[in-house]
Amino acid sequence: MNTKDEFIQIFNDNIHREGADALLRWLESTDFFMAPASTKYHSCHEGGLVEHSLNVCHRLKRVFFGE
C-alpha cells in the first residue's frame, strides 16, 4: 500500500465528522500527497508531507495506545 492509500484508509476509518469527505476531496485536489514536508530538512522529497503525517500518526498511536 502506498502512502496516499494508507493515509486515505486511516482517514476514512477514523474521521466521521460532517465535512470530512469535503476535506479529503480538497486534500486530493492539492499537492498534499506529492509535496515534500520540508525544502531542506526531514522528508524533503516528493511525497514527504504525507509520509511525515503518517509517521506522526503512527508514533502517537504507539505512545498513547501502545499500538
mmCIF file of the C-alpha atoms, coordinates in Angstrom:
data_MODEL
# 
_entry.id   MODEL 
# 
loop_
_atom_site.group_PDB 
_atom_site.id 
_atom_site.type_symbol 
_atom_site.label_atom_id 
_atom_site.label_alt_id 
_atom_site.label_comp_id 
_atom_site.label_asym_id 
_atom_site.label_entity_id 
_atom_site.label_seq_id 
_atom_site.pdbx_PDB_ins_code 
_atom_site.Cartn_x 
_atom_site.Cartn_y 
_atom_site.Cartn_z 
_atom_site.occupancy 
_atom_site.B_iso_or_equiv 
_atom_site.pdbx_formal_charge 
_atom_site.auth_seq_id 
_atom_site.auth_comp_id 
_atom_site.auth_asym_id 
_atom_site.auth_atom_id 
_atom_site.pdbx_PDB_model_num 
ATOM 1  C CA . MET A 1 1  ? 0.000   0.000  0.000  1.00 0.00 ? 1  MET A CA 1 
ATOM 2  C CA . ASN A 1 2  ? 1.429   3.404  -0.872 1.00 0.00 ? 2  ASN A CA 1 
ATOM 3  C CA . THR A 1 3  ? 1.381   6.388  1.487  1.00 0.00 ? 3  THR A CA 1 
ATOM 4  C CA . LYS A 1 4  ? -1.611  8.046  -0.198 1.00 0.00 ? 4  LYS A CA 1 
ATOM 5  C CA . ASP A 1 5  ? -3.703  4.894  0.075  1.00 0.00 ? 5  ASP A CA 1 
ATOM 6  C CA . GLU A 1 6  ? -2.620  4.384  3.690  1.00 0.00 ? 6  GLU A CA 1 
ATOM 7  C CA . PHE A 1 7  ? -3.496  7.984  4.603  1.00 0.00 ? 7  PHE A CA 1 
ATOM 8  C CA . ILE A 1 8  ? -6.917  7.731  2.952  1.00 0.00 ? 8  ILE A CA 1 
ATOM 9  C CA . GLN A 1 9  ? -7.641  4.415  4.686  1.00 0.00 ? 9  GLN A CA 1 
ATOM 10 C CA . ILE A 1 10 ? -6.716  5.819  8.108  1.00 0.00 ? 10 ILE A CA 1 
ATOM 11 C CA . PHE A 1 11 ? -8.713  8.967  7.362  1.00 0.00 ? 11 PHE A CA 1 
ATOM 12 C CA . ASN A 1 12 ? -11.827 7.040  6.305  1.00 0.00 ? 12 ASN A CA 1 
ATOM 13 C CA . ASP A 1 13 ? -11.547 4.571  9.194  1.00 0.00 ? 13 ASP A CA 1 
ATOM 14 C CA . ASN A 1 14 ? -11.216 7.262  11.864 1.00 0.00 ? 14 ASN A CA 1 
ATOM 15 C CA . ILE A 1 15 ? -12.745 10.549 10.769 1.00 0.00 ? 15 ILE A CA 1 
ATOM 16 C CA . HIS A 1 16 ? -16.520 10.604 10.653 1.00 0.00 ? 16 HIS A CA 1 
ATOM 17 C CA . ARG A 1 17 ? -17.299 14.283 11.192 1.00 0.00 ? 17 ARG A CA 1 
ATOM 18 C CA . GLU A 1 18 ? -19.558 16.313 8.983  1.00 0.00 ? 18 GLU A CA 1 
ATOM 19 C CA . GLY A 1 19 ? -17.477 17.756 6.167  1.00 0.00 ? 19 GLY A CA 1 
ATOM 20 C CA . ALA A 1 20 ? -14.768 15.081 6.349  1.00 0.00 ? 20 ALA A CA 1 
ATOM 21 C CA . ASP A 1 21 ? -15.492 13.973 2.801  1.00 0.00 ? 21 ASP A CA 1 
ATOM 22 C CA . ALA A 1 22 ? -15.106 17.551 1.577  1.00 0.00 ? 22 ALA A CA 1 
ATOM 23 C CA . LEU A 1 23 ? -11.798 17.867 3.424  1.00 0.00 ? 23 LEU A CA 1 
ATOM 24 C CA . LEU A 1 24 ? -10.472 14.679 1.842  1.00 0.00 ? 24 LEU A CA 1 
ATOM 25 C CA . ARG A 1 25 ? -11.573 15.826 -1.626 1.00 0.00 ? 25 ARG A CA 1 
ATOM 26 C CA . TRP A 1 26 ? -9.807  19.142 -1.006 1.00 0.00 ? 26 TRP A CA 1 
ATOM 27 C CA . LEU A 1 27 ? -6.602  17.377 0.102  1.00 0.00 ? 27 LEU A CA 1 
ATOM 28 C CA . GLU A 1 28 ? -6.718  15.296 -3.072 1.00 0.00 ? 28 GLU A CA 1 
ATOM 29 C CA . SER A 1 29 ? -7.062  18.483 -5.149 1.00 0.00 ? 29 SER A CA 1 
ATOM 30 C CA . THR A 1 30 ? -3.891  19.969 -3.617 1.00 0.00 ? 30 THR A CA 1 
ATOM 31 C CA . ASP A 1 31 ? -0.275  18.810 -3.682 1.00 0.00 ? 31 ASP A CA 1 
ATOM 32 C CA . PHE A 1 32 ? -0.559  17.291 -0.169 1.00 0.00 ? 32 PHE A CA 1 
ATOM 33 C CA . PHE A 1 33 ? 0.229   13.781 -1.399 1.00 0.00 ? 33 PHE A CA 1 
ATOM 34 C CA . MET A 1 34 ? 3.164   14.896 -3.594 1.00 0.00 ? 34 MET A CA 1 
ATOM 35 C CA . ALA A 1 35 ? 4.682   17.780 -1.630 1.00 0.00 ? 35 ALA A CA 1 
ATOM 36 C CA . PRO A 1 36 ? 7.830   17.472 0.479  1.00 0.00 ? 36 PRO A CA 1 
ATOM 37 C CA . ALA A 1 37 ? 7.480   18.060 4.228  1.00 0.00 ? 37 ALA A CA 1 
ATOM 38 C CA . SER A 1 38 ? 10.407  20.485 4.104  1.00 0.00 ? 38 SER A CA 1 
ATOM 39 C CA . THR A 1 39 ? 12.542  22.058 1.416  1.00 0.00 ? 39 THR A CA 1 
ATOM 40 C CA . LYS A 1 40 ? 15.877  21.286 3.136  1.00 0.00 ? 40 LYS A CA 1 
ATOM 41 C CA . TYR A 1 41 ? 15.373  19.020 6.135  1.00 0.00 ? 41 TYR A CA 1 
ATOM 42 C CA . HIS A 1 42 ? 13.349  15.922 7.057  1.00 0.00 ? 42 HIS A CA 1 
ATOM 43 C CA . SER A 1 43 ? 11.191  14.277 4.391  1.00 0.00 ? 43 SER A CA 1 
ATOM 44 C CA . CYS A 1 44 ? 12.436  16.742 1.774  1.00 0.00 ? 44 CYS A CA 1 
ATOM 45 C CA . HIS A 1 45 ? 11.399  14.519 -1.117 1.00 0.00 ? 45 HIS A CA 1 
ATOM 46 C CA . GLU A 1 46 ? 8.295   14.018 -3.236 1.00 0.00 ? 46 GLU A CA 1 
ATOM 47 C CA . GLY A 1 47 ? 5.548   12.625 -1.010 1.00 0.00 ? 47 GLY A CA 1 
ATOM 48 C CA . GLY A 1 48 ? 7.391   13.638 2.163  1.00 0.00 ? 48 GLY A CA 1 
ATOM 49 C CA . LEU A 1 49 ? 4.482   15.613 3.629  1.00 0.00 ? 49 LEU A CA 1 
ATOM 50 C CA . VAL A 1 50 ? 2.049   12.704 3.664  1.00 0.00 ? 50 VAL A CA 1 
ATOM 51 C CA . GLU A 1 51 ? 4.876   10.381 4.785  1.00 0.00 ? 51 GLU A CA 1 
ATOM 52 C CA . HIS A 1 52 ? 5.662   12.702 7.704  1.00 0.00 ? 52 HIS A CA 1 
ATOM 53 C CA . SER A 1 53 ? 1.955   12.956 8.580  1.00 0.00 ? 53 SER A CA 1 
ATOM 54 C CA . LEU A 1 54 ? 1.696   9.156  8.696  1.00 0.00 ? 54 LEU A CA 1 
ATOM 55 C CA . ASN A 1 55 ? 4.852   8.920  10.839 1.00 0.00 ? 55 ASN A CA 1 
ATOM 56 C CA . VAL A 1 56 ? 3.325   11.347 13.349 1.00 0.00 ? 56 VAL A CA 1 
ATOM 57 C CA . CYS A 1 57 ? 0.077   9.358  13.379 1.00 0.00 ? 57 CYS A CA 1 
ATOM 58 C CA . HIS A 1 58 ? 1.852   6.038  13.944 1.00 0.00 ? 58 HIS A CA 1 
ATOM 59 C CA . ARG A 1 59 ? 4.051   7.494  16.685 1.00 0.00 ? 59 ARG A CA 1 
ATOM 60 C CA . LEU A 1 60 ? 1.058   8.974  18.528 1.00 0.00 ? 60 LEU A CA 1 
ATOM 61 C CA . LYS A 1 61 ? -0.759  5.641  18.351 1.00 0.00 ? 61 LYS A CA 1 
ATOM 62 C CA . ARG A 1 62 ? 2.280   3.860  19.832 1.00 0.00 ? 62 ARG A CA 1 
ATOM 63 C CA . VAL A 1 63 ? 2.701   6.411  22.613 1.00 0.00 ? 63 VAL A CA 1 
ATOM 64 C CA . PHE A 1 64 ? -0.938  6.746  23.633 1.00 0.00 ? 64 PHE A CA 1 
ATOM 65 C CA . PHE A 1 65 ? -2.456  3.384  22.726 1.00 0.00 ? 65 PHE A CA 1 
ATOM 66 C CA . GLY A 1 66 ? 0.537   1.034  22.791 1.00 0.00 ? 66 GLY A CA 1 
ATOM 67 C CA . GLU A 1 67 ? -0.021  0.072  19.149 1.00 0.00 ? 67 GLU A CA 1 
# 
